Amino acid sequence: MGHQVIIFDFSVIRGLWETRVKKNKERQRKEKERLEKSALERIKQEWTLILECRKKGIPQSKYLKNGFVDTSEKNLDTSGKNPQLKKIHALSDEVNKERNKFIFQLSGEQWTELPDSLKEQTYLKEWHVNNTLIQTIPAYIALFQDLRVLELSKNQIHHLPVEIGCLKNLKVLNVSFNNLKSVPPELGDCENLEKLDLSGNMEITDLPFELSNLKQVTVVDVSANKFHSIPICVLRMSNLQCLDISNNNLKDLPEDIDRLDQLETLLLQKNKLTYLPRALVNMPKLSLLVVSGDDLVEVPTAICESTTGLKFVSLKNSPVETIVCEDTEEIIETEREREQVEKEFMKAYIEDLKERESTPSYTTKVLLSLQL
C-alpha cells in the first residue's frame, strides 16, 4: 500500500527538525557523562587497551598485573621498541602513502589557479578542489587518463574544457555550486561516468543531447538551475536511479518519463508544476517522489494508492519575502548559500524518510503556522 506524506510549512518542519537534533545531542551528552562516571567506561578502556596490545603483539604479561589490566600508556609505548612491530607499522604507513599519492587535494580562497606542478602528475586518480577562487580548468586535463573522480565543488569555475571528453575512465564529476552556464557536448564521451552533479550553478538551462551516451550514469543532480523541462538526454540515461531537478523552472513533466524504468528517487520540489502525469505510476522502481504542492491542481490518485510502496512527499512552502538589493552579486551569493543549506537539510530529511520501515498508509492534513 502506498502512502502520502504532506508537509504544509517547510520552515516549521525545519524548526522542528533542528529542535529534535538539539534534544538528541543533549541526551547523548548526558549519556556520555553518565558512562564516564560508571564502571562501564573503565571496562571499555581496559578492553580497548587489550585489543590494541593484541594488535601490536604485546604479550599479556606486559599489561596484566595480578589479573588486573594496567591501562597506563607505557604498555603501548613499548611496542615501538619491537623491531618486528616497527617494521609492520612502517609497511602500513607506506601503503597509505602509496594510496594518497594518487589523490590531489586543494582548498582555500588563496588559490586562484591550479599549481603548475599539477600537469606533471598525470598518474593521479582523483582531484578534490573545493572552496577556491579558481575560474578555469586547464586543457591539459586531457592528459589525466587514469582520473576516476573529479570533485570541483564550490569554486568559481565558469566553463568546462572540451578536453574533459578525453577522460574515458572518469566515474564521478561534481561541479556543483560554481558559475557554469552550459556543459560541453564532449562530456558525452565519458562513457564510464556514473555520477553527475551540476547543482547550484543557478544558470544552466539545458544539457547537450550528446550526454545521451552516458549509459552508466546512476545519479544526476541538476538542482538549483534554470531548467524549463527535463533534458532529453536525461530521459535516455537507461540506468538512472536518482534524479534531482528541484529548484528549477519546470512547469510540466514529459509524458514519456516512464522510460526511466530504473529510477528510484525523483526530487521535483521548488518548481512550478501544476500537475503530475499518470506515467509516474508506470515506473516500477520509483520509491520516493518529492514535489512542491503549492501549484499542484491535479495528482493521479494512483500515485497515493500505488501498490509499489511509493512514498509521495508534497511540500507546502511558506511564502518567502524577497529583498531587492542593488548588489546583484550579493543576491546570487545569498541564494547559493541558502540553497546549500536547504540541500543539506533535504538530504538529511530524505535519508530519514527512506529509513522509516513503517509509515501510515494515510496522512491527516494539518496546517501548521508558526512565527519564527
mmCIF file of C-alpha atoms in Angstrom:
data_model
loop_
_atom_site.group_PDB
_atom_site.id
_atom_site.type_symbol
_atom_site.label_atom_id
_atom_site.label_comp_id
_atom_site.label_asym_id
_atom_site.label_seq_id
_atom_site.Cartn_x
_atom_site.Cartn_y
_atom_site.Cartn_z
ATOM 1 C CA MET A 1 0.000 0.000 0.000
ATOM 2 C CA GLY A 2 1.493 3.336 -0.961
ATOM 3 C CA HIS A 3 1.393 6.314 1.329
ATOM 4 C CA GLN A 4 1.461 10.080 1.121
ATOM 5 C CA VAL A 5 3.349 12.421 3.426
ATOM 6 C CA ILE A 6 2.116 16.009 3.275
ATOM 7 C CA ILE A 7 4.053 18.864 4.815
ATOM 8 C CA PHE A 8 2.341 22.263 4.886
ATOM 9 C CA ASP A 9 5.122 24.512 6.130
ATOM 10 C CA PHE A 10 8.702 23.678 5.237
ATOM 11 C CA SER A 11 10.181 26.276 7.620
ATOM 12 C CA VAL A 12 8.183 24.842 10.526
ATOM 13 C CA ILE A 13 9.350 21.325 9.753
ATOM 14 C CA ARG A 14 12.942 22.573 9.639
ATOM 15 C CA GLY A 15 12.467 24.202 13.054
ATOM 16 C CA LEU A 16 11.020 21.003 14.474
ATOM 17 C CA TRP A 17 13.874 19.027 12.940
ATOM 18 C CA GLU A 18 16.520 21.324 14.472
ATOM 19 C CA THR A 19 14.813 21.111 17.887
ATOM 20 C CA ARG A 20 14.794 17.333 17.608
ATOM 21 C CA VAL A 21 18.535 17.323 16.754
ATOM 22 C CA LYS A 22 19.358 19.589 19.727
ATOM 23 C CA LYS A 23 17.417 17.361 22.121
ATOM 24 C CA ASN A 24 19.133 14.277 20.744
ATOM 25 C CA LYS A 25 22.588 15.859 21.171
ATOM 26 C CA GLU A 26 21.717 16.853 24.741
ATOM 27 C CA ARG A 27 20.637 13.271 25.509
ATOM 28 C CA GLN A 28 23.877 11.976 24.002
ATOM 29 C CA ARG A 29 25.924 14.416 26.107
ATOM 30 C CA LYS A 30 24.209 13.376 29.341
ATOM 31 C CA GLU A 31 24.586 9.708 28.452
ATOM 32 C CA LYS A 32 28.281 10.234 27.756
ATOM 33 C CA GLU A 33 28.761 11.931 31.141
ATOM 34 C CA ARG A 34 26.920 9.105 32.853
ATOM 35 C CA LEU A 35 29.061 6.464 31.186
ATOM 36 C CA GLU A 36 32.275 8.299 32.011
ATOM 37 C CA LYS A 37 31.377 8.147 35.695
ATOM 38 C CA SER A 38 30.326 4.486 35.592
ATOM 39 C CA ALA A 39 32.331 1.279 35.770
ATOM 40 C CA LEU A 40 31.392 0.573 32.155
ATOM 41 C CA GLU A 41 33.786 3.249 30.944
ATOM 42 C CA ARG A 42 36.627 1.671 32.904
ATOM 43 C CA ILE A 43 35.823 -1.718 31.379
ATOM 44 C CA LYS A 44 35.681 -0.156 27.928
ATOM 45 C CA GLN A 45 39.125 1.408 28.418
ATOM 46 C CA GLU A 46 40.552 -1.920 29.531
ATOM 47 C CA TRP A 47 39.126 -3.798 26.554
ATOM 48 C CA THR A 48 40.334 -1.089 24.163
ATOM 49 C CA LEU A 49 43.823 -1.386 25.616
ATOM 50 C CA ILE A 50 43.749 -5.184 25.405
ATOM 51 C CA LEU A 51 42.691 -5.087 21.747
ATOM 52 C CA GLU A 52 45.357 -2.518 20.947
ATOM 53 C CA CYS A 53 48.042 -4.561 22.712
ATOM 54 C CA ARG A 54 46.999 -7.732 20.885
ATOM 55 C CA LYS A 55 47.051 -5.881 17.573
ATOM 56 C CA LYS A 56 50.594 -4.741 18.299
ATOM 57 C CA GLY A 57 51.691 -8.171 19.517
ATOM 58 C CA ILE A 58 52.315 -7.136 23.145
ATOM 59 C CA PRO A 59 52.175 -10.207 25.443
ATOM 60 C CA GLN A 60 49.638 -10.391 28.312
ATOM 61 C CA SER A 61 52.400 -10.320 30.897
ATOM 62 C CA LYS A 62 53.069 -6.717 29.903
ATOM 63 C CA TYR A 63 49.574 -5.366 30.549
ATOM 64 C CA LEU A 64 48.191 -7.773 33.184
ATOM 65 C CA LYS A 65 49.202 -7.445 36.842
ATOM 66 C CA ASN A 66 47.697 -9.919 39.283
ATOM 67 C CA GLY A 67 44.782 -10.454 36.930
ATOM 68 C CA PHE A 68 44.026 -6.733 36.550
ATOM 69 C CA VAL A 69 44.614 -4.667 33.414
ATOM 70 C CA ASP A 70 47.230 -1.945 33.660
ATOM 71 C CA THR A 71 45.831 0.844 31.455
ATOM 72 C CA SER A 72 48.938 3.024 31.573
ATOM 73 C CA GLU A 73 50.128 4.236 28.185
ATOM 74 C CA LYS A 74 53.660 2.912 28.786
ATOM 75 C CA ASN A 75 52.491 -0.543 27.660
ATOM 76 C CA LEU A 76 51.677 0.803 24.226
ATOM 77 C CA ASP A 77 54.854 2.856 24.117
ATOM 78 C CA THR A 78 56.974 -0.287 24.496
ATOM 79 C CA SER A 79 55.610 -1.576 21.201
ATOM 80 C CA GLY A 80 57.755 0.944 19.394
ATOM 81 C CA LYS A 81 60.873 -0.810 20.690
ATOM 82 C CA ASN A 82 59.885 -4.087 18.998
ATOM 83 C CA PRO A 83 61.726 -4.186 15.628
ATOM 84 C CA GLN A 84 59.191 -6.555 14.054
ATOM 85 C CA LEU A 85 56.215 -4.417 15.071
ATOM 86 C CA LYS A 86 58.062 -1.304 13.948
ATOM 87 C CA LYS A 87 58.511 -2.885 10.540
ATOM 88 C CA ILE A 88 54.768 -3.732 10.296
ATOM 89 C CA HIS A 89 53.759 -0.149 11.154
ATOM 90 C CA ALA A 90 56.257 1.235 8.652
ATOM 91 C CA LEU A 91 54.784 -1.042 5.977
ATOM 92 C CA SER A 92 51.249 0.146 6.804
ATOM 93 C CA ASP A 93 52.340 3.787 6.591
ATOM 94 C CA GLU A 94 53.981 3.074 3.267
ATOM 95 C CA VAL A 95 50.742 1.590 1.888
ATOM 96 C CA ASN A 96 48.760 4.663 2.969
ATOM 97 C CA LYS A 97 51.366 6.959 1.480
ATOM 98 C CA GLU A 98 51.223 4.993 -1.783
ATOM 99 C CA ARG A 99 47.427 5.325 -1.888
ATOM 100 C CA ASN A 100 47.413 9.047 -1.110
ATOM 101 C CA LYS A 101 49.894 9.902 -3.829
ATOM 102 C CA PHE A 102 47.148 9.218 -6.382
ATOM 103 C CA ILE A 103 44.866 11.846 -4.811
ATOM 104 C CA PHE A 104 45.223 15.608 -5.387
ATOM 105 C CA GLN A 105 43.591 17.915 -2.831
ATOM 106 C CA LEU A 106 43.343 21.702 -2.885
ATOM 107 C CA SER A 107 41.250 24.083 -0.790
ATOM 108 C CA GLY A 108 41.246 27.727 0.284
ATOM 109 C CA GLU A 109 40.446 31.109 -1.253
ATOM 110 C CA GLN A 110 44.148 31.893 -1.683
ATOM 111 C CA TRP A 111 44.094 29.689 -4.782
ATOM 112 C CA THR A 112 43.086 31.467 -7.991
ATOM 113 C CA GLU A 113 44.536 28.873 -10.356
ATOM 114 C CA LEU A 114 45.834 25.333 -10.222
ATOM 115 C CA PRO A 115 49.558 24.910 -9.443
ATOM 116 C CA ASP A 116 51.862 24.411 -12.448
ATOM 117 C CA SER A 117 53.304 21.242 -10.930
ATOM 118 C CA LEU A 118 49.929 19.530 -11.317
ATOM 119 C CA LYS A 119 50.374 18.976 -15.070
ATOM 120 C CA GLU A 120 53.277 16.630 -14.343
ATOM 121 C CA GLN A 121 51.207 14.370 -12.067
ATOM 122 C CA THR A 122 49.239 12.634 -14.810
ATOM 123 C CA TYR A 123 49.134 9.418 -12.774
ATOM 124 C CA LEU A 124 46.533 10.942 -10.400
ATOM 125 C CA LYS A 125 43.205 9.144 -9.981
ATOM 126 C CA GLU A 126 41.297 11.773 -8.016
ATOM 127 C CA TRP A 127 41.061 15.558 -7.908
ATOM 128 C CA HIS A 128 39.414 17.236 -4.901
ATOM 129 C CA VAL A 129 39.405 21.014 -5.405
ATOM 130 C CA ASN A 130 36.946 22.870 -3.149
ATOM 131 C CA ASN A 131 36.234 26.374 -1.878
ATOM 132 C CA THR A 132 38.795 28.168 -4.058
ATOM 133 C CA LEU A 133 38.644 31.146 -6.428
ATOM 134 C CA ILE A 134 39.754 29.065 -9.421
ATOM 135 C CA GLN A 135 37.779 30.004 -12.555
ATOM 136 C CA THR A 136 39.071 27.678 -15.265
ATOM 137 C CA ILE A 137 40.111 24.055 -15.664
ATOM 138 C CA PRO A 138 43.149 23.832 -17.986
ATOM 139 C CA ALA A 139 43.106 21.883 -21.248
ATOM 140 C CA TYR A 140 45.939 19.658 -20.031
ATOM 141 C CA ILE A 141 43.348 17.745 -18.002
ATOM 142 C CA ALA A 142 43.150 15.500 -21.090
ATOM 143 C CA LEU A 143 46.492 14.006 -20.027
ATOM 144 C CA PHE A 144 44.988 12.506 -16.851
ATOM 145 C CA GLN A 145 43.798 9.261 -18.409
ATOM 146 C CA ASP A 146 43.588 7.430 -15.051
ATOM 147 C CA LEU A 147 41.312 10.024 -13.457
ATOM 148 C CA ARG A 148 38.295 8.421 -11.743
ATOM 149 C CA VAL A 149 36.957 11.249 -9.552
ATOM 150 C CA LEU A 150 36.804 14.938 -10.484
ATOM 151 C CA GLU A 151 35.375 16.761 -7.472
ATOM 152 C CA LEU A 152 35.332 20.537 -8.096
ATOM 153 C CA SER A 153 32.517 21.861 -5.909
ATOM 154 C CA LYS A 154 32.218 25.420 -4.534
ATOM 155 C CA ASN A 155 34.722 27.197 -6.758
ATOM 156 C CA GLN A 156 34.318 29.963 -9.367
ATOM 157 C CA ILE A 157 34.534 27.783 -12.484
ATOM 158 C CA HIS A 158 32.640 29.350 -15.408
ATOM 159 C CA HIS A 159 33.168 26.676 -18.064
ATOM 160 C CA LEU A 160 34.440 23.131 -18.547
ATOM 161 C CA PRO A 161 37.067 22.491 -21.254
ATOM 162 C CA VAL A 162 36.118 20.293 -24.213
ATOM 163 C CA GLU A 163 39.124 18.153 -23.312
ATOM 164 C CA ILE A 164 37.117 16.706 -20.453
ATOM 165 C CA GLY A 165 35.717 14.265 -23.012
ATOM 166 C CA CYS A 166 39.122 12.563 -23.087
ATOM 167 C CA LEU A 167 38.658 11.211 -19.570
ATOM 168 C CA LYS A 168 37.361 7.782 -20.582
ATOM 169 C CA ASN A 169 37.752 6.313 -17.074
ATOM 170 C CA LEU A 170 36.005 9.133 -15.202
ATOM 171 C CA LYS A 171 33.269 7.851 -12.874
ATOM 172 C CA VAL A 172 32.352 10.890 -10.753
ATOM 173 C CA LEU A 173 32.055 14.504 -11.894
ATOM 174 C CA ASN A 174 30.974 17.077 -9.305
ATOM 175 C CA VAL A 175 30.984 20.714 -10.450
ATOM 176 C CA SER A 176 28.276 21.881 -8.056
ATOM 177 C CA PHE A 177 27.983 25.484 -6.853
ATOM 178 C CA ASN A 178 30.174 27.080 -9.487
ATOM 179 C CA ASN A 179 29.349 29.598 -12.244
ATOM 180 C CA LEU A 180 28.619 27.236 -15.137
ATOM 181 C CA LYS A 181 26.054 28.279 -17.742
ATOM 182 C CA SER A 182 26.462 25.268 -20.025
ATOM 183 C CA VAL A 183 28.125 21.881 -20.353
ATOM 184 C CA PRO A 184 30.303 20.859 -23.337
ATOM 185 C CA PRO A 185 28.853 18.130 -25.619
ATOM 186 C CA GLU A 186 32.194 16.321 -25.326
ATOM 187 C CA LEU A 187 31.214 15.275 -21.804
ATOM 188 C CA GLY A 188 29.104 12.626 -23.521
ATOM 189 C CA ASP A 189 32.349 10.837 -24.424
ATOM 190 C CA CYS A 190 32.985 9.980 -20.754
ATOM 191 C CA GLU A 191 31.276 6.639 -21.295
ATOM 192 C CA ASN A 192 32.039 5.279 -17.797
ATOM 193 C CA LEU A 193 30.602 8.218 -15.876
ATOM 194 C CA GLU A 194 28.325 7.079 -13.018
ATOM 195 C CA LYS A 195 27.551 10.271 -11.086
ATOM 196 C CA LEU A 196 26.997 13.780 -12.480
ATOM 197 C CA ASP A 197 26.444 16.731 -10.118
ATOM 198 C CA LEU A 198 25.814 20.166 -11.653
ATOM 199 C CA SER A 199 23.679 21.540 -8.839
ATOM 200 C CA GLY A 200 23.807 25.115 -7.582
ATOM 201 C CA ASN A 201 25.201 26.744 -10.709
ATOM 202 C CA MET A 202 21.992 28.790 -10.941
ATOM 203 C CA GLU A 203 22.245 29.483 -14.709
ATOM 204 C CA ILE A 204 22.243 26.166 -16.628
ATOM 205 C CA THR A 205 19.120 25.915 -18.820
ATOM 206 C CA ASP A 206 19.739 22.712 -20.781
ATOM 207 C CA LEU A 207 22.115 19.811 -21.358
ATOM 208 C CA PRO A 208 23.542 18.768 -24.746
ATOM 209 C CA PHE A 209 21.901 15.799 -26.460
ATOM 210 C CA GLU A 210 25.313 14.083 -26.643
ATOM 211 C CA LEU A 211 25.011 13.249 -22.947
ATOM 212 C CA SER A 212 22.554 10.551 -24.030
ATOM 213 C CA ASN A 213 25.652 8.378 -24.472
ATOM 214 C CA LEU A 214 26.163 8.230 -20.688
ATOM 215 C CA LYS A 215 24.532 4.841 -20.232
ATOM 216 C CA GLN A 216 26.338 4.069 -16.956
ATOM 217 C CA VAL A 217 25.078 7.132 -15.065
ATOM 218 C CA THR A 218 23.002 6.275 -11.987
ATOM 219 C CA VAL A 219 22.832 9.707 -10.281
ATOM 220 C CA VAL A 220 22.131 13.104 -11.873
ATOM 221 C CA ASP A 221 21.791 16.257 -9.781
ATOM 222 C CA VAL A 222 20.914 19.452 -11.665
ATOM 223 C CA SER A 223 19.025 21.182 -8.857
ATOM 224 C CA ALA A 224 19.172 24.963 -8.357
ATOM 225 C CA ASN A 225 19.481 25.897 -12.033
ATOM 226 C CA LYS A 226 17.063 27.202 -14.686
ATOM 227 C CA PHE A 227 15.763 24.121 -16.477
ATOM 228 C CA HIS A 228 12.303 24.543 -18.029
ATOM 229 C CA SER A 229 11.987 20.814 -18.715
ATOM 230 C CA ILE A 230 13.793 17.548 -18.064
ATOM 231 C CA PRO A 231 16.546 17.369 -20.721
ATOM 232 C CA ILE A 232 16.017 14.791 -23.476
ATOM 233 C CA CYS A 233 19.452 13.321 -22.808
ATOM 234 C CA VAL A 234 18.484 12.554 -19.201
ATOM 235 C CA LEU A 235 15.437 10.605 -20.384
ATOM 236 C CA ARG A 236 17.827 8.406 -22.382
ATOM 237 C CA MET A 237 20.079 7.530 -19.460
ATOM 238 C CA SER A 238 18.812 3.980 -19.148
ATOM 239 C CA ASN A 239 20.471 3.171 -15.798
ATOM 240 C CA LEU A 240 19.464 6.353 -13.992
ATOM 241 C CA GLN A 241 18.378 5.642 -10.402
ATOM 242 C CA CYS A 242 18.272 9.106 -8.811
ATOM 243 C CA LEU A 243 17.300 12.408 -10.451
ATOM 244 C CA ASP A 244 17.308 15.688 -8.514
ATOM 245 C CA ILE A 245 15.927 18.523 -10.634
ATOM 246 C CA SER A 246 14.458 20.509 -7.741
ATOM 247 C CA ASN A 247 14.526 24.307 -7.588
ATOM 248 C CA ASN A 248 14.231 24.923 -11.330
ATOM 249 C CA ASN A 249 11.516 26.307 -13.610
ATOM 250 C CA LEU A 250 9.703 23.091 -14.543
ATOM 251 C CA LYS A 251 6.041 23.614 -15.486
ATOM 252 C CA ASP A 252 5.333 20.044 -16.533
ATOM 253 C CA LEU A 253 6.898 16.617 -16.852
ATOM 254 C CA PRO A 254 7.305 14.678 -20.107
ATOM 255 C CA GLU A 255 4.611 12.081 -20.760
ATOM 256 C CA ASP A 256 7.300 9.513 -21.547
ATOM 257 C CA ILE A 257 9.079 9.932 -18.219
ATOM 258 C CA ASP A 258 8.309 6.268 -17.527
ATOM 259 C CA ARG A 259 11.082 5.310 -19.942
ATOM 260 C CA LEU A 260 13.316 5.818 -16.875
ATOM 261 C CA ASP A 261 12.355 2.353 -15.663
ATOM 262 C CA GLN A 262 15.308 2.110 -13.241
ATOM 263 C CA LEU A 263 14.550 5.398 -11.467
ATOM 264 C CA GLU A 264 14.107 5.056 -7.694
ATOM 265 C CA THR A 265 14.218 8.672 -6.458
ATOM 266 C CA LEU A 266 12.748 11.735 -8.184
ATOM 267 C CA LEU A 267 13.091 15.138 -6.493
ATOM 268 C CA LEU A 268 10.936 17.879 -8.026
ATOM 269 C CA GLN A 269 10.317 20.319 -5.173
ATOM 270 C CA LYS A 270 10.547 24.087 -5.706
ATOM 271 C CA ASN A 271 9.358 24.077 -9.324
ATOM 272 C CA LYS A 272 6.169 25.365 -10.981
ATOM 273 C CA LEU A 273 4.399 22.078 -11.637
ATOM 274 C CA THR A 274 0.606 22.209 -11.823
ATOM 275 C CA TYR A 275 0.011 18.502 -12.463
ATOM 276 C CA LEU A 276 1.771 15.149 -12.399
ATOM 277 C CA PRO A 277 1.474 12.750 -15.359
ATOM 278 C CA ARG A 278 -0.052 9.319 -14.832
ATOM 279 C CA ALA A 279 3.086 7.843 -16.431
ATOM 280 C CA LEU A 280 4.739 8.079 -13.000
ATOM 281 C CA VAL A 281 2.613 5.107 -11.916
ATOM 282 C CA ASN A 282 4.232 3.003 -14.644
ATOM 283 C CA MET A 283 7.726 3.373 -13.153
ATOM 284 C CA PRO A 284 8.237 0.039 -11.358
ATOM 285 C CA LYS A 285 11.177 1.041 -9.145
ATOM 286 C CA LEU A 286 10.140 4.563 -8.193
ATOM 287 C CA SER A 287 10.046 4.587 -4.388
ATOM 288 C CA LEU A 288 10.387 8.269 -3.473
ATOM 289 C CA LEU A 289 8.736 11.245 -5.175
ATOM 290 C CA VAL A 290 9.101 14.743 -3.682
ATOM 291 C CA VAL A 291 7.241 17.745 -5.091
ATOM 292 C CA SER A 292 6.146 21.232 -4.025
ATOM 293 C CA GLY A 293 2.407 21.111 -3.682
ATOM 294 C CA ASP A 294 1.611 24.838 -3.804
ATOM 295 C CA ASP A 295 0.739 24.926 -7.529
ATOM 296 C CA LEU A 296 -0.430 21.333 -7.966
ATOM 297 C CA VAL A 297 -4.061 21.084 -9.013
ATOM 298 C CA GLU A 298 -4.001 17.534 -10.359
ATOM 299 C CA VAL A 299 -2.343 14.484 -8.850
ATOM 300 C CA PRO A 300 -3.198 10.990 -10.131
ATOM 301 C CA THR A 301 -4.929 9.071 -7.336
ATOM 302 C CA ALA A 302 -2.903 6.019 -8.271
ATOM 303 C CA ILE A 303 0.276 7.760 -7.068
ATOM 304 C CA CYS A 304 -1.009 7.826 -3.489
ATOM 305 C CA GLU A 305 -2.674 4.418 -3.692
ATOM 306 C CA SER A 306 0.061 2.663 -5.620
ATOM 307 C CA THR A 307 0.907 -0.894 -4.604
ATOM 308 C CA THR A 308 4.589 -0.275 -5.390
ATOM 309 C CA GLY A 309 5.288 1.245 -1.958
ATOM 310 C CA LEU A 310 5.875 4.723 -3.371
ATOM 311 C CA LYS A 311 6.455 7.477 -0.813
ATOM 312 C CA PHE A 312 4.854 10.648 -2.160
ATOM 313 C CA VAL A 313 6.044 13.767 -0.309
ATOM 314 C CA SER A 314 4.250 17.031 -1.052
ATOM 315 C CA LEU A 315 5.993 20.079 0.419
ATOM 316 C CA LYS A 316 3.958 23.203 1.070
ATOM 317 C CA ASN A 317 6.471 26.046 1.111
ATOM 318 C CA SER A 318 5.764 29.230 3.027
ATOM 319 C CA PRO A 319 5.972 32.483 1.029
ATOM 320 C CA VAL A 320 9.459 33.946 1.187
ATOM 321 C CA GLU A 321 9.874 37.688 1.349
ATOM 322 C CA THR A 322 12.136 38.919 -1.458
ATOM 323 C CA ILE A 323 14.530 41.720 -0.609
ATOM 324 C CA VAL A 324 15.706 43.755 -3.589
ATOM 325 C CA CYS A 325 19.342 44.841 -3.375
ATOM 326 C CA GLU A 326 21.457 46.913 -5.733
ATOM 327 C CA ASP A 327 24.355 44.498 -5.483
ATOM 328 C CA THR A 328 23.329 41.599 -7.751
ATOM 329 C CA GLU A 329 26.379 39.507 -6.882
ATOM 330 C CA GLU A 330 25.405 39.693 -3.208
ATOM 331 C CA ILE A 331 21.932 38.379 -4.066
ATOM 332 C CA ILE A 332 23.402 35.473 -6.042
ATOM 333 C CA GLU A 333 25.747 34.545 -3.201
ATOM 334 C CA THR A 334 22.880 34.665 -0.734
ATOM 335 C CA GLU A 335 20.775 32.407 -2.954
ATOM 336 C CA ARG A 336 23.610 29.939 -3.303
ATOM 337 C CA GLU A 337 24.301 29.832 0.403
ATOM 338 C CA ARG A 338 20.609 29.359 1.141
ATOM 339 C CA GLU A 339 20.381 26.621 -1.460
ATOM 340 C CA GLN A 340 23.360 24.809 0.063
ATOM 341 C CA VAL A 341 21.719 24.863 3.496
ATOM 342 C CA GLU A 342 18.368 23.689 2.118
ATOM 343 C CA LYS A 343 20.075 20.955 0.126
ATOM 344 C CA GLU A 344 21.806 19.591 3.215
ATOM 345 C CA PHE A 345 18.534 19.709 5.150
ATOM 346 C CA MET A 346 16.584 17.937 2.391
ATOM 347 C CA LYS A 347 19.279 15.300 2.123
ATOM 348 C CA ALA A 348 19.011 14.567 5.848
ATOM 349 C CA TYR A 349 15.201 14.597 5.721
ATOM 350 C CA ILE A 350 15.036 12.237 2.738
ATOM 351 C CA GLU A 351 17.560 9.843 4.270
ATOM 352 C CA ASP A 352 15.447 9.744 7.414
ATOM 353 C CA LEU A 353 12.309 9.170 5.339
ATOM 354 C CA LYS A 354 13.915 6.303 3.454
ATOM 355 C CA GLU A 355 14.952 4.624 6.675
ATOM 356 C CA ARG A 356 11.425 4.538 8.063
ATOM 357 C CA GLU A 357 10.201 0.976 7.589
ATOM 358 C CA SER A 358 6.658 1.529 8.804
ATOM 359 C CA THR A 359 4.770 4.635 7.750
ATOM 360 C CA PRO A 360 0.964 5.043 7.912
ATOM 361 C CA SER A 361 -0.817 4.443 4.599
ATOM 362 C CA TYR A 362 -2.778 7.616 5.191
ATOM 363 C CA THR A 363 -1.915 11.078 6.495
ATOM 364 C CA THR A 364 -4.160 13.571 8.222
ATOM 365 C CA LYS A 365 -3.674 17.025 6.713
ATOM 366 C CA VAL A 366 -2.754 19.518 9.412
ATOM 367 C CA LEU A 367 -1.991 23.177 8.733
ATOM 368 C CA LEU A 368 0.849 24.429 10.893
ATOM 369 C CA SER A 369 1.502 28.133 11.305
ATOM 370 C CA LEU A 370 4.356 29.390 13.439
ATOM 371 C CA GLN A 371 6.011 32.766 13.573
ATOM 372 C CA LEU A 372 9.778 32.168 13.663
#
